[in-house]
Amino acid sequence: MRKKLLPLLALAAITLGSAAAHAQSTHNVKGLYLTTDYPAITAQAGATSSISMQLRDYGLPPTRLSLSVQGVPQGWKATLLGGGQPVGAAMPTPDDSVTLQLKLKLPAGADAHEHTLTVLAQGNGQQVSLPLEITPAKELPAKLTLEPSLPSLTGTAQSSFDYEFTIKNDSGKNQIVSLTAKLPDGFEPTFTQAYGGQQVNSVPVKAGKSKDIKLSVRPPSVVKPGDYPIGVTAAADGLTAGTALQMQITGQPELHIAGRDGILSAHAQAGRSSTIPIQVSNTGGAAAHDVQLNGSAPAGWSVTFDPKAISDIEPGQRAQVQAHITPSTHSLSGDYMASLSAQAGAQSASSDFRISVATSSTWGVIGIAIIAIAILILVGVVARFGRR
């Protein structure tokens, strides 16, 4: 056991020692540093370019540092920006950095030779410099690109179709990119930023940067199943980019229930079963499977179906069903409402039927007989006691 623990303890000691050495070396970094990701670039003659930089302070007290650019060729314009505005000095806090930007405007006739510009930050005995190599070019390969994450989506006419794509500005300057979508008639497009709900029709994209956009499309409710193409175009300052999207709309059943020939009324007799022929139709774009039939009626009534369920109803087809409705024996003559419904998954339909109930003629005869007997008894009583 002891032999197994010794190698583990040695490995732990080496790991801890390495981490401590790394932390110590990081802690020992001290001074001012002026850095950029791209110290040598090609800039377009007659246009404006920008270079991002970081002025970093490692372990030094806050110091006001004057900023300047040396070696600017005649006719060139160089401006240092901080926070989006021209600056002449910066003061980074200890173990923090300040973001700067060098904005260069080259004349149209700038020669194609390489030039070295030097950005200086100095103050209180501290100085740091950053040499930048700039090569003018008559024309840079500028372009916009559109890259969809999911170019094809599938759903029903009630689905939400949300396409996400990335706009990339591969040019030397910031662009305002306008967005348009070409869709079939009746389709409604909406552009929003990927992480916001505000509707937009154009977005700013910085030079060399990208932005995520979402296109939401709502198809018309009566759209037929099928494949529908969508074209998206981004345009900015003579640059265009496009991408093709696909929307696949699948059909769904749409149920309707009614009496034969559309009649929504029937006659019934109290205490007796009456058969009402009904039709269940599917006007949707997909088959309806396992259609269940149900009915609700006043208390004491009975509603059953033959058949109890329909296995399939194809699009544009209908099925014949017999509804058996038995009013309560205590029902009085008059009109009542019974609701008949059909359901297939999330799709359902219902209709209210007016049921005119009549009482049995036998009870009418019995009622008349009872009345007649009562009259005879009354006449007999009057005749007997009237003589007295």
Tab-separated table of C-alpha atoms in Angstrom:
chain	number	residue	atom	x	y	z
A	1	MET	CA	0.000	0.000	0.000
A	2	ARG	CA	2.832	2.362	0.906
A	3	LYS	CA	4.559	1.632	-2.429
A	4	LYS	CA	1.384	2.637	-4.312
A	5	LEU	CA	0.998	5.890	-2.399
A	6	LEU	CA	4.557	7.106	-2.975
A	7	PRO	CA	4.238	7.654	-6.766
A	8	LEU	CA	0.892	9.440	-6.261
A	9	LEU	CA	2.390	11.772	-3.658
A	10	ALA	CA	5.358	12.500	-5.927
A	11	LEU	CA	3.042	13.339	-8.863
A	12	ALA	CA	0.970	15.648	-6.657
A	13	ALA	CA	4.109	17.421	-5.446
A	14	ILE	CA	5.319	17.954	-9.050
A	15	THR	CA	1.907	19.296	-10.121
A	16	LEU	CA	1.690	21.705	-7.202
A	17	GLY	CA	5.234	22.872	-7.771
A	18	SER	CA	4.560	23.526	-11.462
A	19	ALA	CA	1.402	25.506	-10.668
A	20	ALA	CA	3.227	27.537	-8.047
A	21	ALA	CA	6.064	28.270	-10.481
A	22	HIS	CA	3.574	29.387	-13.149
A	23	ALA	CA	1.747	31.633	-10.681
A	24	GLN	CA	5.074	33.091	-9.525
A	25	SER	CA	6.218	33.780	-13.097
A	26	THR	CA	2.869	35.448	-13.918
A	27	HIS	CA	3.083	37.518	-10.768
A	28	ASN	CA	6.586	38.662	-11.709
A	29	VAL	CA	5.428	40.213	-15.034
A	30	LYS	CA	5.660	43.973	-14.577
A	31	GLY	CA	5.613	47.013	-16.799
A	32	LEU	CA	3.736	48.669	-19.654
A	33	TYR	CA	2.881	46.871	-22.868
A	34	LEU	CA	1.277	48.160	-26.075
A	35	THR	CA	0.021	45.260	-28.187
A	36	THR	CA	-2.125	44.494	-31.231
A	37	ASP	CA	-3.309	41.304	-32.869
A	38	TYR	CA	-2.165	42.435	-36.330
A	39	PRO	CA	1.032	44.563	-36.368
A	40	ALA	CA	1.334	44.400	-40.178
A	41	ILE	CA	-1.660	45.094	-42.430
A	42	THR	CA	-2.570	46.057	-45.991
A	43	ALA	CA	-4.779	49.171	-46.187
A	44	GLN	CA	-6.773	50.373	-49.155
A	45	ALA	CA	-5.585	53.613	-50.750
A	46	GLY	CA	-8.301	56.264	-50.688
A	47	ALA	CA	-10.158	54.546	-47.845
A	48	THR	CA	-10.152	54.477	-44.045
A	49	SER	CA	-8.796	51.528	-42.052
A	50	SER	CA	-8.511	50.853	-38.334
A	51	ILE	CA	-6.181	48.900	-36.060
A	52	SER	CA	-7.203	47.861	-32.551
A	53	MET	CA	-4.617	47.971	-29.726
A	54	GLN	CA	-4.369	47.308	-25.997
A	55	LEU	CA	-2.357	49.444	-23.559
A	56	ARG	CA	-1.684	47.119	-20.597
A	57	ASP	CA	-0.374	47.894	-17.102
A	58	TYR	CA	1.153	45.030	-15.109
A	59	GLY	CA	1.788	45.949	-11.473
A	60	LEU	CA	2.595	49.662	-11.970
A	61	PRO	CA	0.894	52.630	-10.280
A	62	PRO	CA	-1.681	54.508	-12.404
A	63	THR	CA	0.177	56.906	-14.686
A	64	ARG	CA	-1.014	59.423	-17.245
A	65	LEU	CA	0.538	58.392	-20.551
A	66	SER	CA	0.632	60.741	-23.510
A	67	LEU	CA	-0.211	59.121	-26.841
A	68	SER	CA	1.233	59.951	-30.249
A	69	VAL	CA	1.851	58.445	-33.697
A	70	GLN	CA	5.231	58.944	-35.383
A	71	GLY	CA	6.338	58.323	-38.943
A	72	VAL	CA	3.043	59.252	-40.595
A	73	PRO	CA	3.712	59.815	-44.352
A	74	GLN	CA	2.701	63.096	-45.925
A	75	GLY	CA	-0.933	63.093	-47.002
A	76	TRP	CA	-1.893	60.344	-44.555
A	77	LYS	CA	-4.178	61.046	-41.607
A	78	ALA	CA	-3.700	59.063	-38.377
A	79	THR	CA	-6.023	59.451	-35.387
A	80	LEU	CA	-5.924	57.596	-32.080
A	81	LEU	CA	-9.357	56.778	-30.710
A	82	GLY	CA	-10.435	55.708	-27.258
A	83	GLY	CA	-14.064	54.992	-26.459
A	84	GLY	CA	-14.983	56.026	-30.003
A	85	GLN	CA	-13.482	59.533	-29.824
A	86	PRO	CA	-10.027	61.051	-30.429
A	87	VAL	CA	-7.720	60.864	-27.393
A	88	GLY	CA	-4.275	62.253	-26.570
A	89	ALA	CA	-3.566	60.348	-23.346
A	90	ALA	CA	-4.590	57.214	-21.467
A	91	MET	CA	-4.350	55.961	-17.874
A	92	PRO	CA	-4.738	52.189	-17.410
A	93	THR	CA	-5.266	50.929	-13.862
A	94	PRO	CA	-2.841	48.362	-12.393
A	95	ASP	CA	-3.251	44.874	-13.889
A	96	ASP	CA	-5.770	46.174	-16.390
A	97	SER	CA	-5.812	47.468	-19.957
A	98	VAL	CA	-7.200	50.292	-22.094
A	99	THR	CA	-8.515	49.630	-25.599
A	100	LEU	CA	-7.267	52.004	-28.292
A	101	GLN	CA	-7.871	52.234	-32.016
A	102	LEU	CA	-5.677	53.742	-34.693
A	103	LYS	CA	-7.771	55.166	-37.513
A	104	LEU	CA	-5.842	55.590	-40.756
A	105	LYS	CA	-7.065	57.497	-43.816
A	106	LEU	CA	-4.841	56.971	-46.829
A	107	PRO	CA	-4.863	59.290	-49.862
A	108	ALA	CA	-6.073	57.866	-53.166
A	109	GLY	CA	-2.591	58.162	-54.686
A	110	ALA	CA	-0.671	56.517	-51.839
A	111	ASP	CA	2.275	54.513	-53.156
A	112	ALA	CA	2.351	50.767	-52.654
A	113	HIS	CA	5.549	50.760	-50.562
A	114	GLU	CA	5.554	49.550	-46.985
A	115	HIS	CA	5.531	52.277	-44.325
A	116	THR	CA	6.270	51.918	-40.614
A	117	LEU	CA	4.222	53.966	-38.152
A	118	THR	CA	5.059	53.946	-34.454
A	119	VAL	CA	2.512	54.442	-31.693
A	120	LEU	CA	4.081	55.871	-28.508
A	121	ALA	CA	2.749	55.930	-24.934
A	122	GLN	CA	5.003	57.793	-22.490
A	123	GLY	CA	4.858	59.568	-19.141
A	124	ASN	CA	6.475	59.719	-15.675
A	125	GLY	CA	9.649	58.075	-16.922
A	126	GLN	CA	7.762	55.224	-18.617
A	127	GLN	CA	7.675	54.688	-22.374
A	128	VAL	CA	6.354	51.958	-24.607
A	129	SER	CA	6.133	51.839	-28.396
A	130	LEU	CA	4.381	49.711	-31.005
A	131	PRO	CA	5.699	49.681	-34.611
A	132	LEU	CA	3.012	49.050	-37.267
A	133	GLU	CA	3.782	48.088	-40.855
A	134	ILE	CA	1.237	49.526	-43.325
A	135	THR	CA	1.238	48.606	-47.019
A	136	PRO	CA	-1.156	50.603	-49.217
A	137	ALA	CA	-3.070	48.787	-51.948
A	138	LYS	CA	-5.291	50.135	-54.708
A	139	GLU	CA	-8.083	47.689	-53.992
A	140	LEU	CA	-8.707	45.118	-51.284
A	141	PRO	CA	-10.844	41.994	-51.781
A	142	ALA	CA	-13.898	43.161	-49.814
A	143	LYS	CA	-17.015	41.029	-49.477
A	144	LEU	CA	-20.000	40.140	-47.323
A	145	THR	CA	-20.915	36.578	-46.487
A	146	LEU	CA	-24.096	34.989	-45.151
A	147	GLU	CA	-23.829	31.649	-43.414
A	148	PRO	CA	-27.082	29.976	-42.213
A	149	SER	CA	-26.850	27.536	-39.316
A	150	LEU	CA	-29.876	25.485	-40.458
A	151	PRO	CA	-30.821	26.298	-44.064
A	152	SER	CA	-33.833	23.970	-44.160
A	153	LEU	CA	-36.666	23.692	-41.623
A	154	THR	CA	-39.766	21.497	-41.514
A	155	GLY	CA	-43.106	22.144	-39.819
A	156	THR	CA	-46.816	22.666	-40.287
A	157	ALA	CA	-48.650	25.822	-41.311
A	158	GLN	CA	-48.997	26.656	-37.592
A	159	SER	CA	-45.288	26.150	-36.846
A	160	SER	CA	-42.746	28.881	-36.136
A	161	PHE	CA	-39.900	28.912	-38.681
A	162	ASP	CA	-36.816	30.641	-37.212
A	163	TYR	CA	-33.662	30.740	-39.330
A	164	GLU	CA	-30.393	31.856	-37.751
A	165	PHE	CA	-27.453	33.000	-39.842
A	166	THR	CA	-24.231	34.968	-39.533
A	167	ILE	CA	-23.314	38.113	-41.479
A	168	LYS	CA	-19.564	38.579	-41.858
A	169	ASN	CA	-18.023	41.836	-43.017
A	170	ASP	CA	-14.801	40.880	-44.834
A	171	SER	CA	-13.866	44.449	-45.737
A	172	GLY	CA	-11.581	47.117	-44.437
A	173	LYS	CA	-14.279	49.382	-43.004
A	174	ASN	CA	-17.423	49.289	-40.914
A	175	GLN	CA	-20.628	48.662	-42.824
A	176	ILE	CA	-24.357	49.216	-42.373
A	177	VAL	CA	-25.824	46.030	-43.808
A	178	SER	CA	-29.411	46.103	-45.081
A	179	LEU	CA	-31.451	42.881	-45.084
A	180	THR	CA	-34.184	41.711	-47.434
A	181	ALA	CA	-36.046	38.438	-47.847
A	182	LYS	CA	-37.780	37.076	-50.937
A	183	LEU	CA	-40.684	34.769	-50.066
A	184	PRO	CA	-43.839	33.392	-51.704
A	185	ASP	CA	-46.976	35.528	-51.520
A	186	GLY	CA	-48.643	35.584	-48.112
A	187	PHE	CA	-45.498	34.689	-46.130
A	188	GLU	CA	-44.504	37.224	-43.458
A	189	PRO	CA	-40.759	37.733	-42.693
A	190	THR	CA	-39.302	39.413	-39.601
A	191	PHE	CA	-35.603	40.130	-38.995
A	192	THR	CA	-34.310	40.428	-35.437
A	193	GLN	CA	-30.905	40.280	-33.812
A	194	ALA	CA	-30.160	36.780	-32.550
A	195	TYR	CA	-30.317	37.786	-28.862
A	196	GLY	CA	-33.055	40.422	-28.965
A	197	GLY	CA	-36.674	40.828	-29.940
A	198	GLN	CA	-36.360	44.223	-31.650
A	199	GLN	CA	-37.327	44.057	-35.313
A	200	VAL	CA	-34.627	45.375	-37.692
A	201	ASN	CA	-34.078	45.830	-41.429
A	202	SER	CA	-30.391	46.802	-41.219
A	203	VAL	CA	-27.533	46.171	-38.786
A	204	PRO	CA	-24.056	47.681	-38.280
A	205	VAL	CA	-21.171	45.250	-38.735
A	206	LYS	CA	-17.628	46.342	-37.937
A	207	ALA	CA	-14.732	45.707	-40.306
A	208	GLY	CA	-13.587	42.107	-40.107
A	209	LYS	CA	-16.357	41.260	-37.640
A	210	SER	CA	-19.591	39.279	-37.840
A	211	LYS	CA	-23.091	39.499	-36.396
A	212	ASP	CA	-25.787	36.887	-35.778
A	213	ILE	CA	-29.268	37.560	-37.169
A	214	LYS	CA	-32.549	35.663	-36.944
A	215	LEU	CA	-35.216	35.514	-39.641
A	216	SER	CA	-38.679	34.444	-38.472
A	217	VAL	CA	-41.143	33.438	-41.176
A	218	ARG	CA	-44.857	32.918	-40.641
A	219	PRO	CA	-46.643	31.102	-43.468
A	220	PRO	CA	-50.316	31.784	-44.258
A	221	SER	CA	-52.737	29.506	-42.416
A	222	VAL	CA	-54.198	28.168	-45.685
A	223	VAL	CA	-50.835	27.257	-47.226
A	224	LYS	CA	-50.683	23.876	-48.937
A	225	PRO	CA	-48.070	21.267	-47.966
A	226	GLY	CA	-44.884	21.440	-50.002
A	227	ASP	CA	-41.393	22.917	-50.298
A	228	TYR	CA	-41.060	26.709	-50.367
A	229	PRO	CA	-37.796	28.550	-51.212
A	230	ILE	CA	-36.679	31.650	-49.308
A	231	GLY	CA	-33.967	33.998	-50.506
A	232	VAL	CA	-32.112	36.303	-48.098
A	233	THR	CA	-29.903	39.162	-49.329
A	234	ALA	CA	-27.496	41.398	-47.411
A	235	ALA	CA	-26.207	44.583	-49.052
A	236	ALA	CA	-23.796	47.342	-47.987
A	237	ASP	CA	-21.856	49.978	-49.939
A	238	GLY	CA	-21.771	48.074	-53.224
A	239	LEU	CA	-21.283	44.692	-51.541
A	240	THR	CA	-23.937	41.989	-51.674
A	241	ALA	CA	-24.293	38.491	-50.308
A	242	GLY	CA	-27.109	36.016	-50.509
A	243	THR	CA	-28.171	32.658	-49.182
A	244	ALA	CA	-30.942	30.222	-50.053
A	245	LEU	CA	-33.200	28.801	-47.352
A	246	GLN	CA	-35.817	26.088	-47.597
A	247	MET	CA	-39.141	25.726	-45.812
A	248	GLN	CA	-40.868	22.359	-45.923
A	249	ILE	CA	-44.486	22.519	-44.819
A	250	THR	CA	-46.057	19.200	-43.977
A	251	GLY	CA	-49.812	18.643	-44.065
A	252	GLN	CA	-52.021	18.160	-41.037
A	253	PRO	CA	-55.568	16.883	-40.777
A	254	GLU	CA	-58.502	19.241	-40.366
A	255	LEU	CA	-61.696	17.596	-39.156
A	256	HIS	CA	-65.326	18.621	-39.620
A	257	ILE	CA	-68.407	16.882	-38.281
A	258	ALA	CA	-71.995	17.427	-39.417
A	259	GLY	CA	-75.184	15.595	-40.203
A	260	ARG	CA	-75.863	14.164	-43.612
A	261	ASP	CA	-76.131	16.985	-46.192
A	262	GLY	CA	-74.961	19.389	-43.467
A	263	ILE	CA	-78.141	19.067	-41.405
A	264	LEU	CA	-77.612	19.738	-37.691
A	265	SER	CA	-81.013	18.716	-36.341
A	266	ALA	CA	-82.886	15.478	-35.689
A	267	HIS	CA	-86.016	14.068	-34.052
A	268	ALA	CA	-86.105	11.641	-31.147
A	269	GLN	CA	-88.600	10.124	-28.759
A	270	ALA	CA	-88.241	10.067	-25.008
A	271	GLY	CA	-86.959	6.719	-23.778
A	272	ARG	CA	-86.258	5.404	-27.297
A	273	SER	CA	-83.020	5.230	-29.301
A	274	SER	CA	-82.912	7.304	-32.473
A	275	THR	CA	-80.246	6.921	-35.176
A	276	ILE	CA	-78.733	10.051	-36.690
A	277	PRO	CA	-76.436	9.650	-39.735
A	278	ILE	CA	-73.414	11.949	-39.472
A	279	GLN	CA	-70.349	12.606	-41.624
A	280	VAL	CA	-66.785	13.174	-40.431
A	281	SER	CA	-64.696	14.834	-43.151
A	282	ASN	CA	-61.000	15.693	-43.415
A	283	THR	CA	-60.271	18.904	-45.361
A	284	GLY	CA	-56.600	19.093	-44.296
A	285	GLY	CA	-53.420	18.095	-46.088
A	286	ALA	CA	-52.644	14.886	-44.162
A	287	ALA	CA	-54.522	11.767	-43.155
A	288	ALA	CA	-56.335	11.694	-39.816
A	289	HIS	CA	-55.573	8.519	-37.859
A	290	ASP	CA	-57.524	6.861	-35.036
A	291	VAL	CA	-60.414	9.323	-35.028
A	292	GLN	CA	-62.308	9.013	-31.743
A	293	LEU	CA	-66.000	9.951	-31.536
A	294	ASN	CA	-67.657	11.393	-28.458
A	295	GLY	CA	-70.965	12.982	-27.534
A	296	SER	CA	-72.451	14.974	-24.707
A	297	ALA	CA	-76.168	15.453	-24.039
A	298	PRO	CA	-78.521	16.396	-21.177
A	299	ALA	CA	-78.409	14.330	-17.998
A	300	GLY	CA	-79.992	10.908	-18.333
A	301	TRP	CA	-79.421	10.753	-22.093
A	302	SER	CA	-77.303	8.145	-23.884
A	303	VAL	CA	-75.062	8.834	-26.917
A	304	THR	CA	-73.207	6.013	-28.708
A	305	PHE	CA	-71.608	5.622	-32.136
A	306	ASP	CA	-71.312	2.906	-34.746
A	307	PRO	CA	-68.434	2.562	-35.371
A	308	LYS	CA	-66.950	3.894	-32.123
A	309	ALA	CA	-63.759	5.061	-33.901
A	310	ILE	CA	-62.489	5.580	-37.459
A	311	SER	CA	-59.060	4.161	-38.247
A	312	ASP	CA	-58.132	6.582	-41.072
A	313	ILE	CA	-59.620	9.454	-43.053
A	314	GLU	CA	-57.513	10.489	-46.017
A	315	PRO	CA	-57.245	14.165	-47.086
A	316	GLY	CA	-60.392	15.254	-48.921
A	317	GLN	CA	-62.323	12.174	-47.801
A	318	ARG	CA	-65.207	11.632	-45.404
A	319	ALA	CA	-66.506	8.785	-43.254
A	320	GLN	CA	-70.099	7.840	-42.490
A	321	VAL	CA	-71.008	7.190	-38.847
A	322	GLN	CA	-74.280	6.398	-37.112
A	323	ALA	CA	-74.951	8.252	-33.877
A	324	HIS	CA	-77.477	6.577	-31.562
A	325	ILE	CA	-79.137	9.062	-29.215
A	326	THR	CA	-81.574	7.989	-26.509
A	327	PRO	CA	-83.335	10.783	-24.576
A	328	SER	CA	-84.230	10.206	-20.942
A	329	THR	CA	-87.639	8.617	-20.269
A	330	HIS	CA	-88.426	11.692	-18.171
A	331	SER	CA	-87.708	14.117	-20.984
A	332	LEU	CA	-90.541	16.473	-21.830
A	333	SER	CA	-91.490	17.431	-25.339
A	334	GLY	CA	-89.281	20.182	-26.726
A	335	ASP	CA	-85.884	20.988	-28.273
A	336	TYR	CA	-82.615	19.905	-26.677
A	337	MET	CA	-78.923	20.301	-27.629
A	338	ALA	CA	-76.471	17.440	-28.049
A	339	SER	CA	-72.807	18.023	-28.942
A	340	LEU	CA	-71.032	15.471	-31.150
A	341	SER	CA	-67.226	15.624	-31.577
A	342	ALA	CA	-64.391	13.890	-33.417
A	343	GLN	CA	-60.727	13.957	-32.358
A	344	ALA	CA	-57.512	12.713	-33.971
A	345	GLY	CA	-54.447	13.561	-31.918
A	346	ALA	CA	-54.332	17.345	-31.432
A	347	GLN	CA	-56.945	17.953	-34.117
A	348	SER	CA	-60.621	18.007	-33.146
A	349	ALA	CA	-64.010	19.207	-34.386
A	350	SER	CA	-67.445	19.409	-32.809
A	351	SER	CA	-70.977	20.424	-33.775
A	352	ASP	CA	-74.135	21.065	-31.794
A	353	PHE	CA	-77.224	19.169	-32.918
A	354	ARG	CA	-80.764	20.302	-32.099
A	355	ILE	CA	-82.806	17.281	-30.973
A	356	SER	CA	-86.588	17.691	-31.005
A	357	VAL	CA	-88.042	15.282	-28.440
A	358	ALA	CA	-91.613	14.017	-28.508
A	359	THR	CA	-93.199	11.983	-25.702
A	360	SER	CA	-94.745	8.570	-26.391
A	361	SER	CA	-98.398	8.494	-27.642
A	362	THR	CA	-99.149	5.656	-25.171
A	363	TRP	CA	-98.611	8.010	-22.287
A	364	GLY	CA	-100.935	10.438	-23.997
A	365	VAL	CA	-103.709	7.837	-24.210
A	366	ILE	CA	-103.171	6.885	-20.575
A	367	GLY	CA	-103.310	10.541	-19.618
A	368	ILE	CA	-106.619	10.999	-21.486
A	369	ALA	CA	-108.039	7.874	-19.865
A	370	ILE	CA	-107.093	9.099	-16.423
A	371	ILE	CA	-108.761	12.423	-17.120
A	372	ALA	CA	-111.908	10.705	-18.409
A	373	ILE	CA	-112.128	8.459	-15.338
A	374	ALA	CA	-111.687	11.469	-13.096
A	375	ILE	CA	-114.551	13.253	-14.880
A	376	LEU	CA	-116.840	10.215	-14.564
A	377	ILE	CA	-116.104	9.943	-10.862
A	378	LEU	CA	-116.831	13.620	-10.411
A	379	VAL	CA	-120.147	13.353	-12.283
A	380	GLY	CA	-121.188	10.344	-10.208
A	381	VAL	CA	-120.418	12.125	-6.963
A	382	VAL	CA	-122.399	15.173	-8.026
A	383	ALA	CA	-125.333	13.047	-9.147
A	384	ARG	CA	-125.451	11.042	-5.882
A	385	PHE	CA	-125.094	13.843	-3.439
A	386	GLY	CA	-127.016	16.319	-5.548
A	387	ARG	CA	-130.328	14.424	-4.900
A	388	ARG	CA	-129.951	14.922	-1.214
